[in-house]
């Protein structure tokens, strides 16, 4: 593809110079001027390949004085190539005008060649410099794009590492809280503690068997939540009521893995655990234009502090890494009014369609 551009530009230059000559010599043959200029520009294009080869072997890396040898090499090479190119162009003009008889005639060479050089050398030298400059521009552009792609890859890897670190930070936090609950049940309710350990094993097996994907279908995330709530149900007994409202059309929408568990844990720990009568935990999903809306709501104690714990701060951090500000997390409620956490997550193309 790049060589099509290279030879296409030389062909356009030949056409342009043919129209220039035609404007200067309107009585001349159009075909003769066209053939002359295309042959001359084709010859310059072939010689330009040597400059490209030299620039590839000895590229100009800097404008610093320490690189004067490279600059000098390209300057001398371009002058020699321009001189050779004009000599061949003059021979082509003699061939097109008068045939082979005058191509090697010393008289024509001695009389016409100096004038030809004075008229066209500087222009042809600019052509050669343009070839070298264009090569280095393409080379610098490719290096810039390669660095841009590499930087994007590094940024993605860094964000993925941060996301994984936050996720790993949540799992010990959840495990610590669950073990505390088991410890509290060991003496008061041994059967309940045993049941809780069994359900914890089931939940941990699901966690370990799940692939370490950053994004998972919503139905898989809900399966984790149900396994987690099965553990908490042992502790709360009849004091915990759970309502889940997720339309079938949103079951396959991809969401960040392990994103709902800390929100559910906060609702249970800070909203419902200290209430003698327990309460209701509601999980809802809906679609709002191009966003998936996830809601975690409890009717418990409500917000009593503006300070965010480990769970909520990690959720904010992970969403910021994944969605780069295209999401929204709203925290609503007050003392005695319960708490509602609302996530607005952008839908990817094709998501949220009914199966």
XYZ file of N, CA, C and O in Angstrom, residues 222-293:
288
model
N -25.535 -12.391 40.181
C -26.658 -12.663 41.083
C -26.531 -14.036 41.737
O -26.973 -14.235 42.874
N -25.915 -14.991 41.018
C -25.700 -16.309 41.624
C -24.752 -16.202 42.815
O -24.947 -16.863 43.847
N -23.710 -15.360 42.679
C -22.811 -15.122 43.808
C -23.572 -14.496 44.979
O -23.373 -14.876 46.142
N -24.425 -13.525 44.646
C -25.172 -12.838 45.707
C -26.096 -13.810 46.421
O -26.227 -13.788 47.655
N -26.757 -14.692 45.676
C -27.661 -15.656 46.308
C -26.879 -16.611 47.212
O -27.360 -16.989 48.297
N -25.670 -17.018 46.759
C -24.858 -17.885 47.606
C -24.421 -17.158 48.871
O -24.390 -17.746 49.962
N -24.091 -15.873 48.725
C -23.705 -15.086 49.903
C -24.894 -14.898 50.847
O -24.758 -15.048 52.077
N -26.060 -14.603 50.295
C -27.243 -14.400 51.136
C -27.670 -15.691 51.816
O -28.266 -15.662 52.908
N -27.358 -16.835 51.193
C -27.664 -18.109 51.843
C -26.857 -18.249 53.131
O -27.337 -18.827 54.119
N -25.634 -17.699 53.138
C -24.817 -17.708 54.363
C -25.441 -16.800 55.408
O -25.620 -17.186 56.577
N -25.794 -15.597 55.001
C -26.340 -14.627 55.942
C -27.718 -15.020 56.450
O -28.115 -14.641 57.557
N -28.433 -15.799 55.649
C -29.769 -16.218 56.067
C -29.709 -17.076 57.328
O -30.628 -17.073 58.154
N -28.606 -17.812 57.485
C -28.431 -18.620 58.696
C -28.361 -17.725 59.916
O -28.952 -18.011 60.967
N -27.641 -16.623 59.797
C -27.480 -15.727 60.943
C -28.752 -14.950 61.229
O -29.139 -14.761 62.374
N -29.429 -14.484 60.194
C -30.620 -13.648 60.387
C -31.883 -14.469 60.644
O -32.848 -13.950 61.218
N -31.866 -15.720 60.167
C -33.064 -16.568 60.281
C -34.263 -15.880 59.619
O -34.161 -15.421 58.500
N -35.358 -15.768 60.344
C -36.572 -15.192 59.761
C -36.564 -13.664 59.758
O -37.527 -13.048 59.282
N -35.510 -13.074 60.286
C -35.479 -11.606 60.348
C -35.086 -10.969 59.012
O -35.185 -9.760 58.865
N -34.625 -11.773 58.054
C -34.180 -11.230 56.774
C -35.129 -11.657 55.662
O -35.362 -12.844 55.435
N -35.683 -10.658 54.996
C -36.538 -10.898 53.830
C -35.833 -10.349 52.592
O -35.297 -9.235 52.619
N -35.840 -11.117 51.529
C -35.072 -10.774 50.320
C -36.019 -10.686 49.134
O -36.843 -11.576 48.907
N -35.917 -9.601 48.399
C -36.696 -9.414 47.171
C -35.733 -9.115 46.022
O -34.906 -8.201 46.115
N -35.837 -9.889 44.956
C -34.984 -9.708 43.784
C -35.874 -9.467 42.575
O -36.760 -10.284 42.278
N -35.651 -8.341 41.897
C -36.457 -7.993 40.720
C -35.504 -7.653 39.571
O -35.026 -6.524 39.452
N -35.201 -8.651 38.759
C -34.292 -8.476 37.619
C -34.975 -9.045 36.382
O -35.212 -10.255 36.300
N -35.316 -8.215 35.410
C -35.986 -8.702 34.198
C -35.119 -9.701 33.436
O -33.881 -9.629 33.461
N -35.756 -10.625 32.760
C -35.029 -11.633 31.976
C -34.190 -10.993 30.876
O -33.133 -11.501 30.507
N -34.644 -9.853 30.355
C -33.924 -9.199 29.258
C -32.581 -8.614 29.684
O -31.756 -8.273 28.841
N -32.362 -8.509 31.004
C -31.106 -7.940 31.499
C -30.189 -8.982 32.125
O -29.112 -8.634 32.626
N -30.571 -10.232 32.087
C -29.800 -11.264 32.761
C -28.401 -11.430 32.176
O -27.460 -11.786 32.889
N -28.248 -11.179 30.882
C -26.946 -11.399 30.241
C -26.116 -10.129 30.098
O -25.036 -10.158 29.500
N -26.597 -9.018 30.608
C -25.817 -7.785 30.574
C -24.561 -7.966 31.424
O -24.610 -8.511 32.529
N -23.418 -7.516 30.927
C -22.152 -7.708 31.631
C -21.940 -6.585 32.642
O -22.114 -5.414 32.330
N -21.544 -6.996 33.843
C -21.285 -6.064 34.942
C -19.941 -6.420 35.564
O -19.440 -7.537 35.386
N -19.319 -5.496 36.295
C -18.063 -5.830 36.974
C -18.270 -6.968 37.975
O -19.228 -6.976 38.738
N -17.375 -7.927 37.946
C -17.501 -9.073 38.846
C -17.334 -8.646 40.303
O -16.560 -7.740 40.614
N -18.093 -9.288 41.175
C -18.003 -9.083 42.628
C -18.335 -7.637 43.012
O -17.828 -7.104 43.984
N -19.224 -6.983 42.229
C -19.511 -5.566 42.485
C -20.689 -5.376 43.422
O -20.788 -4.352 44.116
N -21.612 -6.344 43.487
C -22.807 -6.184 44.315
C -22.600 -6.683 45.741
O -23.260 -6.183 46.664
N -21.720 -7.663 45.939
C -21.578 -8.267 47.268
C -21.225 -7.262 48.361
O -21.836 -7.279 49.437
N -20.263 -6.333 48.133
C -19.973 -5.365 49.194
C -21.146 -4.447 49.507
O -21.320 -4.027 50.658
N -21.961 -4.144 48.498
C -23.127 -3.295 48.749
C -24.177 -4.045 49.558
O -24.798 -3.483 50.472
N -24.385 -5.328 49.225
C -25.321 -6.144 49.989
C -24.811 -6.335 51.416
O -25.575 -6.260 52.392
N -23.507 -6.555 51.549
C -22.927 -6.735 52.879
C -23.098 -5.481 53.733
O -23.421 -5.565 54.930
N -22.901 -4.314 53.130
C -23.114 -3.059 53.866
C -24.560 -2.927 54.336
O -24.831 -2.491 55.465
N -25.500 -3.293 53.453
C -26.920 -3.183 53.815
C -27.244 -4.076 55.006
O -27.994 -3.683 55.916
N -26.674 -5.288 55.008
C -26.947 -6.198 56.115
C -26.246 -5.761 57.394
O -26.845 -5.765 58.483
N -24.984 -5.388 57.258
C -24.181 -5.087 58.448
C -24.596 -3.773 59.104
O -24.769 -3.698 60.332
N -24.756 -2.725 58.296
C -25.013 -1.395 58.856
C -26.497 -1.045 58.901
O -26.891 -0.130 59.626
N -27.318 -1.752 58.106
C -28.726 -1.393 58.058
C -29.640 -2.309 58.836
O -30.586 -1.851 59.501
N -29.373 -3.641 58.765
C -30.360 -4.593 59.289
C -29.882 -5.425 60.472
O -30.713 -5.962 61.217
N -28.581 -5.567 60.650
C -28.089 -6.522 61.655
C -28.482 -6.143 63.078
O -28.721 -7.017 63.921
N -28.550 -4.830 63.379
C -28.849 -4.405 64.758
C -30.335 -4.235 65.026
O -30.723 -3.850 66.134
N -31.161 -4.470 64.045
C -32.608 -4.320 64.242
C -33.195 -5.643 64.745
O -33.032 -6.690 64.085
N -33.888 -5.635 65.870
C -34.471 -6.880 66.398
C -35.396 -7.562 65.407
O -35.429 -8.796 65.316
N -36.125 -6.764 64.679
C -37.068 -7.355 63.721
C -36.476 -7.561 62.353
O -37.193 -7.979 61.427
N -35.182 -7.275 62.169
C -34.558 -7.435 60.863
C -35.110 -6.447 59.854
O -35.377 -5.286 60.176
N -35.326 -6.906 58.645
C -35.839 -6.019 57.615
C -35.800 -6.677 56.253
O -35.620 -7.892 56.119
N -35.962 -5.851 55.239
C -36.057 -6.339 53.859
C -34.891 -5.799 53.038
O -34.577 -4.604 53.097
N -34.298 -6.688 52.281
C -33.244 -6.310 51.339
C -33.794 -6.468 49.929
O -34.320 -7.528 49.575
N -33.688 -5.420 49.144
C -34.233 -5.442 47.774
C -33.099 -5.245 46.766
O -32.286 -4.332 46.902
N -33.100 -6.099 45.768
C -32.177 -5.985 44.638
C -32.997 -5.776 43.378
O -33.867 -6.603 43.063
N -32.719 -4.685 42.650
C -33.481 -4.388 41.442
C -32.534 -4.036 40.306
O -31.458 -3.455 40.527
N -32.964 -4.376 39.104
C -32.230 -4.002 37.899
C -33.219 -3.480 36.873
O -34.318 -4.013 36.719
N -32.827 -2.427 36.178
C -33.683 -1.861 35.138
C -32.785 -1.193 34.098
O -31.569 -1.063 34.287
N -33.414 -0.763 33.031
C -32.680 -0.076 31.968
C -33.186 1.339 31.835
O -34.391 1.573 31.764
N -32.236 2.281 31.803
C -32.560 3.691 31.624
C -31.763 4.191 30.437
O -30.576 4.512 30.562
N -32.411 4.216 29.271
C -31.748 4.620 28.036
C -30.539 3.717 27.786
O -30.682 2.523 27.615
N -29.332 4.285 27.795
C -28.129 3.504 27.517
C -27.428 3.055 28.785
O -26.222 2.755 28.752
N -28.143 3.018 29.885
C -27.534 2.645 31.162
C -28.281 1.478 31.793
O -29.505 1.354 31.683
N -27.522 0.626 32.467
C -28.086 -0.383 33.345
C -28.137 0.210 34.748
O -27.141 0.738 35.243
N -29.301 0.136 35.381
C -29.484 0.691 36.723
C -29.621 -0.473 37.704
O -30.527 -1.293 37.584
